[in-house]
PDB file of C-alpha atoms in Angstrom:
ATOM      1  CA  UNK A   5      22.080  -7.457  -2.466  1.00 61.00           C
ATOM      2  CA  UNK A   6      18.336  -7.094  -2.772  1.00 80.00           C
ATOM      3  CA  UNK A   7      16.451  -6.360   0.398  1.00 93.00           C
ATOM      4  CA  UNK A   8      13.476  -8.259   1.738  1.00 97.00           C
ATOM      5  CA  UNK A   9      10.911  -8.640  -1.019  1.00 97.00           C
ATOM      6  CA  UNK A  10       7.206  -8.741  -0.346  1.00 97.00           C
ATOM      7  CA  UNK A  11       4.305  -9.275  -2.695  1.00 97.00           C
ATOM      8  CA  UNK A  12       1.813  -8.007  -3.420  1.00 97.00           C
ATOM      9  CA  UNK A  13       2.382  -4.425  -2.276  1.00 96.00           C
ATOM     10  CA  UNK A  14      -1.347  -3.802  -2.127  1.00 97.00           C
ATOM     11  CA  UNK A  15      -4.211  -6.235  -1.809  1.00 97.00           C
ATOM     12  CA  UNK A  16      -7.903  -5.427  -1.798  1.00 97.00           C
ATOM     13  CA  UNK A  17     -10.271  -8.296  -1.235  1.00 97.00           C
ATOM     14  CA  UNK A  18     -13.768  -9.013  -0.077  1.00 97.00           C
ATOM     15  CA  UNK A  19     -14.637 -10.429   3.292  1.00 97.00           C
ATOM     16  CA  UNK A  20     -14.531 -14.211   3.272  1.00 97.00           C
ATOM     17  CA  UNK A  21     -11.874 -14.511   0.602  1.00 97.00           C
ATOM     18  CA  UNK A  22      -8.517 -16.174   1.090  1.00 97.00           C
ATOM     19  CA  UNK A  23      -5.486 -13.881   1.119  1.00 98.00           C
ATOM     20  CA  UNK A  24      -1.879 -14.994   0.684  1.00 98.00           C
ATOM     21  CA  UNK A  25       1.027 -12.672   1.379  1.00 98.00           C
ATOM     22  CA  UNK A  26       4.493 -13.590   0.200  1.00 98.00           C
ATOM     23  CA  UNK A  27       7.986 -12.839   1.416  1.00 98.00           C
ATOM     24  CA  UNK A  28      11.492 -13.486   0.172  1.00 98.00           C
ATOM     25  CA  UNK A  29      14.074 -12.837   2.891  1.00 97.00           C
ATOM     26  CA  UNK A  30      17.584 -11.558   2.325  1.00 95.00           C
ATOM     27  CA  UNK A  31      19.856 -14.336   1.125  1.00 94.00           C
ATOM     28  CA  UNK A  32      21.865 -15.792   3.989  1.00 92.00           C
ATOM     29  CA  UNK A  33      19.467 -14.673   6.685  1.00 93.00           C
ATOM     30  CA  UNK A  34      18.205 -17.526   8.819  1.00 91.00           C
ATOM     31  CA  UNK A  35      15.422 -15.821  10.779  1.00 92.00           C
ATOM     32  CA  UNK A  36      12.185 -14.536   9.324  1.00 94.00           C
ATOM     33  CA  UNK A  37       9.469 -12.522  11.021  1.00 94.00           C
ATOM     34  CA  UNK A  38       5.916 -11.527  10.143  1.00 96.00           C
ATOM     35  CA  UNK A  39       4.513  -8.327  11.667  1.00 96.00           C
ATOM     36  CA  UNK A  40       1.218  -6.500  11.421  1.00 95.00           C
ATOM     37  CA  UNK A  41       0.965  -2.731  11.761  1.00 93.00           C
ATOM     38  CA  UNK A  42      -2.242  -1.020  12.798  1.00 86.00           C
ATOM     39  CA  UNK A  43      -2.952   2.466  14.077  1.00 80.00           C
ATOM     40  CA  UNK A  44      -4.160   1.150  17.411  1.00 79.00           C
ATOM     41  CA  UNK A  45      -1.486  -1.421  18.220  1.00 80.00           C
ATOM     42  CA  UNK A  46       1.530  -0.338  16.225  1.00 83.00           C
ATOM     43  CA  UNK A  47       3.840  -3.160  15.107  1.00 90.00           C
ATOM     44  CA  UNK A  48       2.772  -6.577  16.369  1.00 90.00           C
ATOM     45  CA  UNK A  49       4.900  -9.684  15.956  1.00 91.00           C
ATOM     46  CA  UNK A  50       2.733 -12.435  14.502  1.00 94.00           C
ATOM     47  CA  UNK A  51       5.185 -15.297  14.064  1.00 94.00           C
ATOM     48  CA  UNK A  52       8.872 -15.934  13.510  1.00 92.00           C
ATOM     49  CA  UNK A  53      10.935 -18.715  12.015  1.00 94.00           C
ATOM     50  CA  UNK A  54      14.497 -19.853  12.688  1.00 91.00           C
ATOM     51  CA  UNK A  55      16.057 -21.990   9.960  1.00 93.00           C
ATOM     52  CA  UNK A  56      12.604 -22.441   8.404  1.00 94.00           C
ATOM     53  CA  UNK A  57      11.094 -23.753  11.642  1.00 94.00           C
ATOM     54  CA  UNK A  58       8.299 -21.797  13.350  1.00 93.00           C
ATOM     55  CA  UNK A  59       9.528 -20.822  16.799  1.00 90.00           C
ATOM     56  CA  UNK A  60       6.789 -18.649  18.248  1.00 87.00           C
ATOM     57  CA  UNK A  61       3.338 -18.161  16.753  1.00 90.00           C
ATOM     58  CA  UNK A  62       1.709 -16.806  19.889  1.00 87.00           C
ATOM     59  CA  UNK A  63       1.101 -13.511  18.111  1.00 88.00           C
ATOM     60  CA  UNK A  64      -1.062 -15.056  15.420  1.00 92.00           C
ATOM     61  CA  UNK A  65      -4.501 -13.618  16.194  1.00 86.00           C
ATOM     62  CA  UNK A  66      -6.709 -16.557  15.247  1.00 85.00           C
ATOM     63  CA  UNK A  67      -6.830 -19.888  13.503  1.00 91.00           C
ATOM     64  CA  UNK A  68      -7.738 -17.994  10.363  1.00 95.00           C
ATOM     65  CA  UNK A  69      -4.073 -17.005  10.155  1.00 97.00           C
ATOM     66  CA  UNK A  70      -1.367 -19.445   9.117  1.00 97.00           C
ATOM     67  CA  UNK A  71       2.241 -19.075   8.025  1.00 97.00           C
ATOM     68  CA  UNK A  72       4.669 -21.376   6.293  1.00 97.00           C
ATOM     69  CA  UNK A  73       8.312 -21.325   5.348  1.00 97.00           C
ATOM     70  CA  UNK A  74       8.930 -24.231   2.973  1.00 96.00           C
ATOM     71  CA  UNK A  75      12.528 -23.183   2.315  1.00 95.00           C
ATOM     72  CA  UNK A  76      15.097 -20.587   3.291  1.00 94.00           C
ATOM     73  CA  UNK A  77      14.083 -18.186   0.544  1.00 95.00           C
ATOM     74  CA  UNK A  78      10.308 -18.082   0.776  1.00 96.00           C
ATOM     75  CA  UNK A  79       7.527 -17.633   3.300  1.00 98.00           C
ATOM     76  CA  UNK A  80       3.783 -17.115   3.111  1.00 98.00           C
ATOM     77  CA  UNK A  81       1.204 -15.669   5.467  1.00 98.00           C
ATOM     78  CA  UNK A  82      -2.322 -16.817   4.711  1.00 98.00           C
ATOM     79  CA  UNK A  83      -5.621 -15.501   6.017  1.00 97.00           C
ATOM     80  CA  UNK A  84      -8.649 -17.666   5.378  1.00 97.00           C
ATOM     81  CA  UNK A  85     -11.344 -16.421   5.562  1.00 96.00           C
ATOM     82  CA  UNK A  86     -10.413 -12.766   5.664  1.00 96.00           C
ATOM     83  CA  UNK A  87     -12.378 -10.202   7.678  1.00 96.00           C
ATOM     84  CA  UNK A  88     -12.470  -6.381   7.555  1.00 96.00           C
ATOM     85  CA  UNK A  89     -10.604  -6.184  10.882  1.00 94.00           C
ATOM     86  CA  UNK A  90      -7.645  -7.876   9.211  1.00 96.00           C
ATOM     87  CA  UNK A  91      -7.061  -4.689   7.224  1.00 96.00           C
ATOM     88  CA  UNK A  92      -3.547  -3.513   8.064  1.00 96.00           C
ATOM     89  CA  UNK A  93      -0.026  -3.323   6.707  1.00 96.00           C
ATOM     90  CA  UNK A  94       1.811  -6.622   6.987  1.00 98.00           C
ATOM     91  CA  UNK A  95       5.600  -6.560   7.149  1.00 97.00           C
ATOM     92  CA  UNK A  96       8.086  -9.329   6.685  1.00 97.00           C
ATOM     93  CA  UNK A  97      11.571  -8.975   8.162  1.00 95.00           C
ATOM     94  CA  UNK A  98      14.669 -11.133   8.181  1.00 94.00           C
ATOM     95  CA  UNK A  99      17.891 -11.284  10.140  1.00 91.00           C
ATOM     96  CA  UNK A 100      21.088 -13.223  10.502  1.00 87.00           C
ATOM     97  CA  UNK A 101      20.294 -14.130  14.063  1.00 72.00           C
ATOM     98  CA  UNK A 102      23.698 -15.483  14.966  1.00 65.00           C
ATOM     99  CA  UNK A 103      25.350 -12.148  14.258  1.00 66.00           C
ATOM    100  CA  UNK A 104      22.951  -9.343  14.988  1.00 73.00           C
ATOM    101  CA  UNK A 105      19.697  -8.334  16.588  1.00 82.00           C
ATOM    102  CA  UNK A 106      19.010  -6.037  13.658  1.00 88.00           C
ATOM    103  CA  UNK A 107      16.101  -7.021  11.469  1.00 91.00           C
ATOM    104  CA  UNK A 108      15.693  -5.890   7.882  1.00 94.00           C
ATOM    105  CA  UNK A 109      12.149  -5.099   6.859  1.00 96.00           C
ATOM    106  CA  UNK A 110      10.409  -5.419   3.541  1.00 97.00           C
ATOM    107  CA  UNK A 111       8.250  -2.611   2.156  1.00 96.00           C
ATOM    108  CA  UNK A 112       5.063  -4.188   3.490  1.00 97.00           C
ATOM    109  CA  UNK A 113       1.778  -5.339   2.009  1.00 97.00           C
ATOM    110  CA  UNK A 114      -1.200  -3.067   2.561  1.00 97.00           C
ATOM    111  CA  UNK A 115      -4.249  -5.305   2.927  1.00 97.00           C
ATOM    112  CA  UNK A 116      -7.770  -3.949   2.697  1.00 97.00           C
ATOM    113  CA  UNK A 117     -10.672  -6.286   3.334  1.00 97.00           C
ATOM    114  CA  UNK A 118     -14.049  -4.852   2.404  1.00 96.00           C
TER     115      UNK A 118
ATOM    116  CA  UNK B  17       0.149  -7.184  26.333  1.00 65.00           C
ATOM    117  CA  UNK B  18       2.172  -4.115  25.516  1.00 78.00           C
ATOM    118  CA  UNK B  19       5.630  -4.906  26.836  1.00 90.00           C
ATOM    119  CA  UNK B  20       7.080  -1.901  25.063  1.00 93.00           C
ATOM    120  CA  UNK B  21       5.275   1.405  25.298  1.00 93.00           C
ATOM    121  CA  UNK B  22       5.694   4.692  23.526  1.00 94.00           C
ATOM    122  CA  UNK B  23       3.246   6.974  25.249  1.00 91.00           C
ATOM    123  CA  UNK B  24       3.633   9.944  22.931  1.00 94.00           C
ATOM    124  CA  UNK B  25       1.990   9.287  19.578  1.00 92.00           C
ATOM    125  CA  UNK B  26       3.452  12.455  18.120  1.00 96.00           C
ATOM    126  CA  UNK B  27       6.147  15.055  18.662  1.00 97.00           C
ATOM    127  CA  UNK B  28       6.814  18.321  16.872  1.00 98.00           C
ATOM    128  CA  UNK B  29      10.103  20.233  17.119  1.00 98.00           C
ATOM    129  CA  UNK B  30      11.787  23.098  15.346  1.00 98.00           C
ATOM    130  CA  UNK B  31      14.668  22.467  12.993  1.00 97.00           C
ATOM    131  CA  UNK B  32      17.988  22.692  14.814  1.00 97.00           C
ATOM    132  CA  UNK B  33      16.529  21.883  18.217  1.00 97.00           C
ATOM    133  CA  UNK B  34      16.733  18.602  20.105  1.00 98.00           C
ATOM    134  CA  UNK B  35      14.152  15.844  19.619  1.00 98.00           C
ATOM    135  CA  UNK B  36      13.655  13.460  22.525  1.00 98.00           C
ATOM    136  CA  UNK B  37      11.628  10.323  21.976  1.00 98.00           C
ATOM    137  CA  UNK B  38      10.785   8.164  24.942  1.00 98.00           C
ATOM    138  CA  UNK B  39      10.104   4.487  25.453  1.00 97.00           C
ATOM    139  CA  UNK B  40       9.206   2.367  28.480  1.00 97.00           C
ATOM    140  CA  UNK B  41       9.285  -1.392  28.844  1.00 96.00           C
ATOM    141  CA  UNK B  42       7.969  -3.835  31.386  1.00 95.00           C
ATOM    142  CA  UNK B  43       9.960  -7.024  30.827  1.00 91.00           C
ATOM    143  CA  UNK B  44      13.225  -7.011  32.788  1.00 91.00           C
ATOM    144  CA  UNK B  45      14.477  -9.885  30.649  1.00 91.00           C
ATOM    145  CA  UNK B  46      14.999  -7.619  27.641  1.00 93.00           C
ATOM    146  CA  UNK B  47      18.708  -7.389  26.939  1.00 91.00           C
ATOM    147  CA  UNK B  48      18.878  -5.398  23.736  1.00 93.00           C
ATOM    148  CA  UNK B  49      17.053  -2.319  22.581  1.00 96.00           C
ATOM    149  CA  UNK B  50      16.720  -0.771  19.156  1.00 95.00           C
ATOM    150  CA  UNK B  51      15.225   2.234  17.460  1.00 97.00           C
ATOM    151  CA  UNK B  52      13.766   1.990  13.983  1.00 97.00           C
ATOM    152  CA  UNK B  53      12.721   4.792  11.692  1.00 97.00           C
ATOM    153  CA  UNK B  54       9.858   4.504   9.233  1.00 95.00           C
ATOM    154  CA  UNK B  55       8.928   6.674   6.292  1.00 95.00           C
ATOM    155  CA  UNK B  56       5.479   6.409   4.658  1.00 91.00           C
ATOM    156  CA  UNK B  57       5.035   3.445   2.300  1.00 88.00           C
ATOM    157  CA  UNK B  58       8.336   1.933   3.402  1.00 92.00           C
ATOM    158  CA  UNK B  59       9.353  -0.686   5.929  1.00 95.00           C
ATOM    159  CA  UNK B  60      11.064   0.325   9.175  1.00 95.00           C
ATOM    160  CA  UNK B  61      14.815   0.736   8.948  1.00 95.00           C
ATOM    161  CA  UNK B  62      17.284   0.234  11.756  1.00 94.00           C
ATOM    162  CA  UNK B  63      18.629   3.428  13.301  1.00 96.00           C
ATOM    163  CA  UNK B  64      20.566   2.741  16.481  1.00 96.00           C
ATOM    164  CA  UNK B  65      20.721   0.163  19.251  1.00 95.00           C
ATOM    165  CA  UNK B  66      22.005  -0.390  22.769  1.00 96.00           C
ATOM    166  CA  UNK B  67      22.866  -3.418  24.829  1.00 94.00           C
ATOM    167  CA  UNK B  68      21.530  -3.705  28.367  1.00 93.00           C
ATOM    168  CA  UNK B  69      25.092  -3.614  29.702  1.00 94.00           C
ATOM    169  CA  UNK B  70      25.466  -0.030  28.516  1.00 96.00           C
ATOM    170  CA  UNK B  71      23.664   3.157  29.391  1.00 96.00           C
ATOM    171  CA  UNK B  72      24.491   5.235  26.341  1.00 97.00           C
ATOM    172  CA  UNK B  73      25.265   4.755  22.678  1.00 97.00           C
ATOM    173  CA  UNK B  74      25.983   7.563  20.276  1.00 97.00           C
ATOM    174  CA  UNK B  75      26.043   7.628  16.487  1.00 96.00           C
ATOM    175  CA  UNK B  76      26.398  11.042  14.941  1.00 97.00           C
ATOM    176  CA  UNK B  77      23.327  13.123  15.691  1.00 98.00           C
ATOM    177  CA  UNK B  78      21.601  10.177  17.364  1.00 98.00           C
ATOM    178  CA  UNK B  79      22.098   9.071  20.964  1.00 98.00           C
ATOM    179  CA  UNK B  80      20.193   6.395  22.820  1.00 98.00           C
ATOM    180  CA  UNK B  81      20.087   6.395  26.606  1.00 98.00           C
ATOM    181  CA  UNK B  82      19.082   3.407  28.714  1.00 98.00           C
ATOM    182  CA  UNK B  83      17.940   3.562  32.336  1.00 97.00           C
ATOM    183  CA  UNK B  84      17.521  -0.050  33.401  1.00 95.00           C
ATOM    184  CA  UNK B  85      16.298   0.692  36.886  1.00 95.00           C
ATOM    185  CA  UNK B  86      13.472   2.780  35.449  1.00 97.00           C
ATOM    186  CA  UNK B  87      12.984   0.452  32.463  1.00 96.00           C
ATOM    187  CA  UNK B  88      13.186   3.474  30.244  1.00 97.00           C
ATOM    188  CA  UNK B  89      15.076   4.423  27.148  1.00 97.00           C
ATOM    189  CA  UNK B  90      15.161   7.533  25.055  1.00 98.00           C
ATOM    190  CA  UNK B  91      16.401   8.624  21.662  1.00 98.00           C
ATOM    191  CA  UNK B  92      17.931  12.060  21.310  1.00 98.00           C
ATOM    192  CA  UNK B  93      18.344  13.669  17.920  1.00 98.00           C
ATOM    193  CA  UNK B  94      20.395  16.836  17.838  1.00 97.00           C
ATOM    194  CA  UNK B  95      20.266  18.944  15.846  1.00 98.00           C
ATOM    195  CA  UNK B  96      16.942  17.876  14.369  1.00 98.00           C
ATOM    196  CA  UNK B  97      16.520  18.173  10.604  1.00 97.00           C
ATOM    197  CA  UNK B  98      13.358  18.160   8.442  1.00 96.00           C
ATOM    198  CA  UNK B  99      14.507  14.853   6.929  1.00 96.00           C
ATOM    199  CA  UNK B 100      14.217  13.300  10.375  1.00 97.00           C
ATOM    200  CA  UNK B 101      10.431  13.606  10.132  1.00 98.00           C
ATOM    201  CA  UNK B 102       9.192  10.016  10.318  1.00 97.00           C
ATOM    202  CA  UNK B 103       7.652   7.497  12.685  1.00 96.00           C
ATOM    203  CA  UNK B 104      10.116   6.151  15.230  1.00 97.00           C
ATOM    204  CA  UNK B 105       9.636   2.719  16.755  1.00 96.00           C
ATOM    205  CA  UNK B 106      11.287   1.537  19.935  1.00 96.00           C
ATOM    206  CA  UNK B 107      11.979  -2.205  20.070  1.00 95.00           C
ATOM    207  CA  UNK B 108      13.263  -4.620  22.696  1.00 94.00           C
ATOM    208  CA  UNK B 109      14.538  -8.173  22.488  1.00 90.00           C
ATOM    209  CA  UNK B 110      15.535 -10.808  25.042  1.00 84.00           C
ATOM    210  CA  UNK B 111      16.741 -13.759  23.052  1.00 73.00           C
ATOM    211  CA  UNK B 112      18.023 -12.289  19.808  1.00 65.00           C
ATOM    212  CA  UNK B 113      14.852 -13.230  18.050  1.00 65.00           C
ATOM    213  CA  UNK B 114      11.631 -12.339  19.758  1.00 75.00           C
ATOM    214  CA  UNK B 115      11.483  -8.580  19.280  1.00 85.00           C
ATOM    215  CA  UNK B 116       8.673  -6.426  20.648  1.00 90.00           C
ATOM    216  CA  UNK B 117       7.877  -3.031  19.234  1.00 92.00           C
ATOM    217  CA  UNK B 118       6.207   0.019  20.652  1.00 92.00           C
ATOM    218  CA  UNK B 119       3.313   1.712  18.873  1.00 91.00           C
ATOM    219  CA  UNK B 120       5.569   4.390  17.418  1.00 93.00           C
ATOM    220  CA  UNK B 121       5.986   8.151  17.752  1.00 96.00           C
ATOM    221  CA  UNK B 122       5.486  10.408  14.759  1.00 96.00           C
ATOM    222  CA  UNK B 123       8.193  13.075  14.736  1.00 98.00           C
ATOM    223  CA  UNK B 124       7.679  16.250  12.736  1.00 98.00           C
ATOM    224  CA  UNK B 125      10.615  18.616  12.365  1.00 98.00           C
ATOM    225  CA  UNK B 126       9.500  22.023  11.198  1.00 96.00           C
ATOM    226  CA  UNK B 127      11.816  24.167   9.056  1.00 92.00           C
TER     227      UNK B 127
END
Protein backbone atom coordinates (compact mmCIF):
# COMPACT_ATOMS: atom_id res chain seq x y z
CA UNK A 1 0.00 0.00 0.00
CA UNK A 2 1.30 3.43 -0.87
CA UNK A 3 2.12 5.71 2.01
CA UNK A 4 0.87 9.23 2.52
CA UNK A 5 1.44 11.21 -0.65
CA UNK A 6 2.17 14.91 -0.63
CA UNK A 7 2.63 17.33 -3.49
CA UNK A 8 4.54 19.28 -4.42
CA UNK A 9 7.72 18.18 -2.66
CA UNK A 10 9.22 21.63 -3.04
CA UNK A 11 7.54 24.97 -3.59
CA UNK A 12 9.23 28.32 -4.07
CA UNK A 13 6.98 31.32 -4.37
CA UNK A 14 7.02 35.05 -3.94
CA UNK A 15 5.49 36.86 -1.02
CA UNK A 16 1.83 37.59 -1.61
CA UNK A 17 1.18 34.59 -3.81
CA UNK A 18 -1.29 31.84 -3.03
CA UNK A 19 0.17 28.45 -2.13
CA UNK A 20 -1.74 25.16 -2.12
CA UNK A 21 -0.29 22.02 -0.60
CA UNK A 22 -1.89 18.67 -1.31
CA UNK A 23 -2.16 15.42 0.58
CA UNK A 24 -3.51 11.96 -0.14
CA UNK A 25 -3.81 9.90 3.04
CA UNK A 26 -3.38 6.15 3.27
CA UNK A 27 -6.48 4.35 2.06
CA UNK A 28 -8.69 3.33 4.96
CA UNK A 29 -7.32 5.91 7.35
CA UNK A 30 -10.00 8.17 8.78
CA UNK A 31 -7.89 10.84 10.48
CA UNK A 32 -5.70 13.36 8.72
CA UNK A 33 -3.28 15.85 10.23
CA UNK A 34 -1.36 18.85 8.93
CA UNK A 35 1.90 19.79 10.67
CA UNK A 36 4.49 22.48 10.16
CA UNK A 37 8.15 21.96 11.03
CA UNK A 38 10.47 24.86 11.77
CA UNK A 39 13.86 25.02 13.44
CA UNK A 40 12.52 27.13 16.28
CA UNK A 41 9.30 25.31 17.11
CA UNK A 42 9.82 21.79 15.85
CA UNK A 43 6.66 19.98 14.71
CA UNK A 44 3.49 22.00 15.23
CA UNK A 45 0.02 20.57 14.70
CA UNK A 46 -1.93 22.96 12.50
CA UNK A 47 -5.24 21.16 12.04
CA UNK A 48 -6.70 17.67 12.02
CA UNK A 49 -9.72 16.01 10.48
CA UNK A 50 -11.76 12.99 11.56
CA UNK A 51 -13.90 11.43 8.84
CA UNK A 52 -13.31 14.51 6.67
CA UNK A 53 -14.57 16.89 9.37
CA UNK A 54 -12.19 19.47 10.86
CA UNK A 55 -11.93 18.77 14.58
CA UNK A 56 -9.33 21.20 15.87
CA UNK A 57 -7.85 24.09 13.91
CA UNK A 58 -6.49 25.97 16.90
CA UNK A 59 -2.97 25.47 15.57
CA UNK A 60 -3.63 27.34 12.35
CA UNK A 61 -1.49 30.46 12.75
CA UNK A 62 -3.67 33.03 11.00
CA UNK A 63 -6.66 33.53 8.77
CA UNK A 64 -4.27 33.35 5.85
CA UNK A 65 -4.19 29.59 6.42
CA UNK A 66 -7.09 27.34 5.48
CA UNK A 67 -7.49 23.59 5.08
CA UNK A 68 -10.11 21.43 3.45
CA UNK A 69 -10.85 17.76 3.15
CA UNK A 70 -13.54 17.33 0.49
CA UNK A 71 -13.34 13.53 0.62
CA UNK A 72 -11.57 10.70 2.40
CA UNK A 73 -8.71 10.60 -0.07
CA UNK A 74 -7.71 14.22 -0.46
CA UNK A 75 -6.87 17.29 1.59
CA UNK A 76 -5.44 20.71 0.86
CA UNK A 77 -3.67 23.32 2.95
CA UNK A 78 -3.83 26.79 1.44
CA UNK A 79 -1.90 29.91 2.36
CA UNK A 80 -3.17 33.15 0.90
CA UNK A 81 -1.34 35.49 0.81
CA UNK A 82 1.95 33.82 1.64
CA UNK A 83 4.67 35.53 3.66
CA UNK A 84 8.39 34.75 4.12
CA UNK A 85 7.75 33.59 7.70
CA UNK A 86 5.58 30.81 6.31
CA UNK A 87 8.73 29.15 4.97
CA UNK A 88 8.91 25.71 6.56
CA UNK A 89 8.38 22.03 5.86
CA UNK A 90 4.72 21.06 5.93
CA UNK A 91 3.84 17.46 6.73
CA UNK A 92 0.61 15.60 6.27
CA UNK A 93 -0.07 12.49 8.35
CA UNK A 94 -2.90 10.01 8.55
CA UNK A 95 -4.06 7.36 10.98
CA UNK A 96 -6.75 4.80 11.57
CA UNK A 97 -7.82 6.47 14.76
CA UNK A 98 -10.06 3.70 16.00
CA UNK A 99 -7.17 1.25 16.11
CA UNK A 100 -3.96 3.07 16.85
CA UNK A 101 -2.37 6.27 18.01
CA UNK A 102 0.33 5.84 15.40
CA UNK A 103 0.34 8.40 12.63
CA UNK A 104 1.93 7.82 9.24
CA UNK A 105 3.67 10.83 7.77
CA UNK A 106 4.16 11.90 4.20
CA UNK A 107 7.54 13.06 2.93
CA UNK A 108 6.66 16.72 3.45
CA UNK A 109 6.52 19.81 1.27
CA UNK A 110 9.37 22.27 1.66
CA UNK A 111 7.93 25.74 1.16
CA UNK A 112 10.12 28.76 0.55
CA UNK A 113 8.51 32.17 0.33
CA UNK A 114 10.82 34.90 -0.93
CA UNK B 1 2.45 26.63 24.40
CA UNK B 2 5.00 23.86 24.42
CA UNK B 3 3.24 21.00 26.16
CA UNK B 4 5.98 18.60 25.14
CA UNK B 5 9.58 19.64 25.58
CA UNK B 6 12.84 18.16 24.43
CA UNK B 7 15.44 20.34 26.05
CA UNK B 8 18.47 18.86 24.32
CA UNK B 9 18.61 19.90 20.68
CA UNK B 10 21.46 17.52 19.99
CA UNK B 11 23.25 14.48 21.38
CA UNK B 12 26.43 12.77 20.25
CA UNK B 13 27.43 9.26 21.34
CA UNK B 14 29.98 6.67 20.34
CA UNK B 15 28.93 3.58 18.43
CA UNK B 16 28.13 0.73 20.80
CA UNK B 17 27.33 2.98 23.74
CA UNK B 18 23.91 3.88 25.11
CA UNK B 19 21.94 6.86 23.77
CA UNK B 20 19.44 8.44 26.15
CA UNK B 21 16.98 10.95 24.79
CA UNK B 22 14.78 12.82 27.20
CA UNK B 23 11.35 14.38 27.02
CA UNK B 24 9.19 16.31 29.48
CA UNK B 25 5.51 17.14 29.27
CA UNK B 26 3.20 19.44 31.15
CA UNK B 27 -0.30 18.13 30.44
CA UNK B 28 -1.31 15.40 32.90
CA UNK B 29 -4.14 14.41 30.59
CA UNK B 30 -1.76 12.81 28.10
CA UNK B 31 -2.37 9.08 28.07
CA UNK B 32 -0.13 7.84 25.29
CA UNK B 33 3.41 8.67 24.34
CA UNK B 34 5.36 7.96 21.18
CA UNK B 35 8.81 8.39 19.75
CA UNK B 36 9.31 9.15 16.08
CA UNK B 37 12.52 9.07 14.11
CA UNK B 38 13.22 11.38 11.19
CA UNK B 39 15.86 11.20 8.50
CA UNK B 40 16.63 14.22 6.29
CA UNK B 41 14.15 14.83 3.46
CA UNK B 42 11.76 12.23 4.86
CA UNK B 43 8.71 12.34 7.08
CA UNK B 44 8.90 11.13 10.69
CA UNK B 45 8.41 7.41 11.16
CA UNK B 46 7.01 5.73 14.23
CA UNK B 47 9.58 4.05 16.45
CA UNK B 48 8.09 2.99 19.77
CA UNK B 49 5.27 3.96 22.09
CA UNK B 50 4.03 3.56 25.65
CA UNK B 51 0.67 3.81 27.33
CA UNK B 52 0.33 5.86 30.51
CA UNK B 53 -0.60 2.70 32.42
CA UNK B 54 2.89 1.32 31.88
CA UNK B 55 6.31 2.51 32.92
CA UNK B 56 8.44 0.66 30.41
CA UNK B 57 8.20 -0.71 26.90
CA UNK B 58 10.99 -2.49 25.12
CA UNK B 59 11.46 -3.32 21.45
CA UNK B 60 14.83 -4.72 20.53
CA UNK B 61 17.51 -2.09 21.07
CA UNK B 62 14.91 0.54 21.95
CA UNK B 63 13.32 1.03 25.37
CA UNK B 64 11.00 3.80 26.44
CA UNK B 65 10.61 4.66 30.11
CA UNK B 66 7.74 6.70 31.53
CA UNK B 67 7.77 8.48 34.89
CA UNK B 68 4.28 9.89 35.30
CA UNK B 69 4.91 11.59 38.60
CA UNK B 70 7.77 13.54 37.05
CA UNK B 71 5.98 13.92 33.70
CA UNK B 72 9.08 12.62 32.04
CA UNK B 73 9.88 9.99 29.49
CA UNK B 74 13.09 8.81 27.95
CA UNK B 75 14.21 6.70 25.02
CA UNK B 76 17.18 4.42 25.47
CA UNK B 77 19.01 2.99 22.49
CA UNK B 78 21.56 0.32 23.24
CA UNK B 79 23.85 -0.42 21.61
CA UNK B 80 23.79 2.70 19.44
CA UNK B 81 24.60 2.28 15.75
CA UNK B 82 25.60 4.87 13.12
CA UNK B 83 22.30 4.20 11.33
CA UNK B 84 20.50 5.51 14.39
CA UNK B 85 21.75 9.01 13.57
CA UNK B 86 18.57 11.02 12.98
CA UNK B 87 16.26 13.51 14.64
CA UNK B 88 14.08 11.96 17.32
CA UNK B 89 10.72 13.48 18.20
CA UNK B 90 8.83 12.80 21.39
CA UNK B 91 5.04 12.99 21.06
CA UNK B 92 2.11 12.82 23.45
CA UNK B 93 -1.61 12.34 22.92
CA UNK B 94 -4.67 12.48 25.16
CA UNK B 95 -7.59 11.58 22.97
CA UNK B 96 -6.13 9.38 20.26
CA UNK B 97 -6.06 12.27 17.87
CA UNK B 98 -4.60 15.49 19.13
CA UNK B 99 -0.89 14.71 19.22
CA UNK B 100 1.72 17.19 20.41
CA UNK B 101 5.34 16.92 19.42
CA UNK B 102 8.53 18.13 21.00
CA UNK B 103 11.07 20.16 19.04
CA UNK B 104 13.25 17.13 18.42
CA UNK B 105 16.74 15.97 19.39
CA UNK B 106 19.36 15.36 16.75
CA UNK B 107 21.27 12.18 17.59
CA UNK B 108 24.68 11.57 16.05
CA UNK B 109 26.28 8.18 16.55
CA UNK B 110 29.96 8.26 15.75
CA UNK B 111 31.70 5.15 14.38
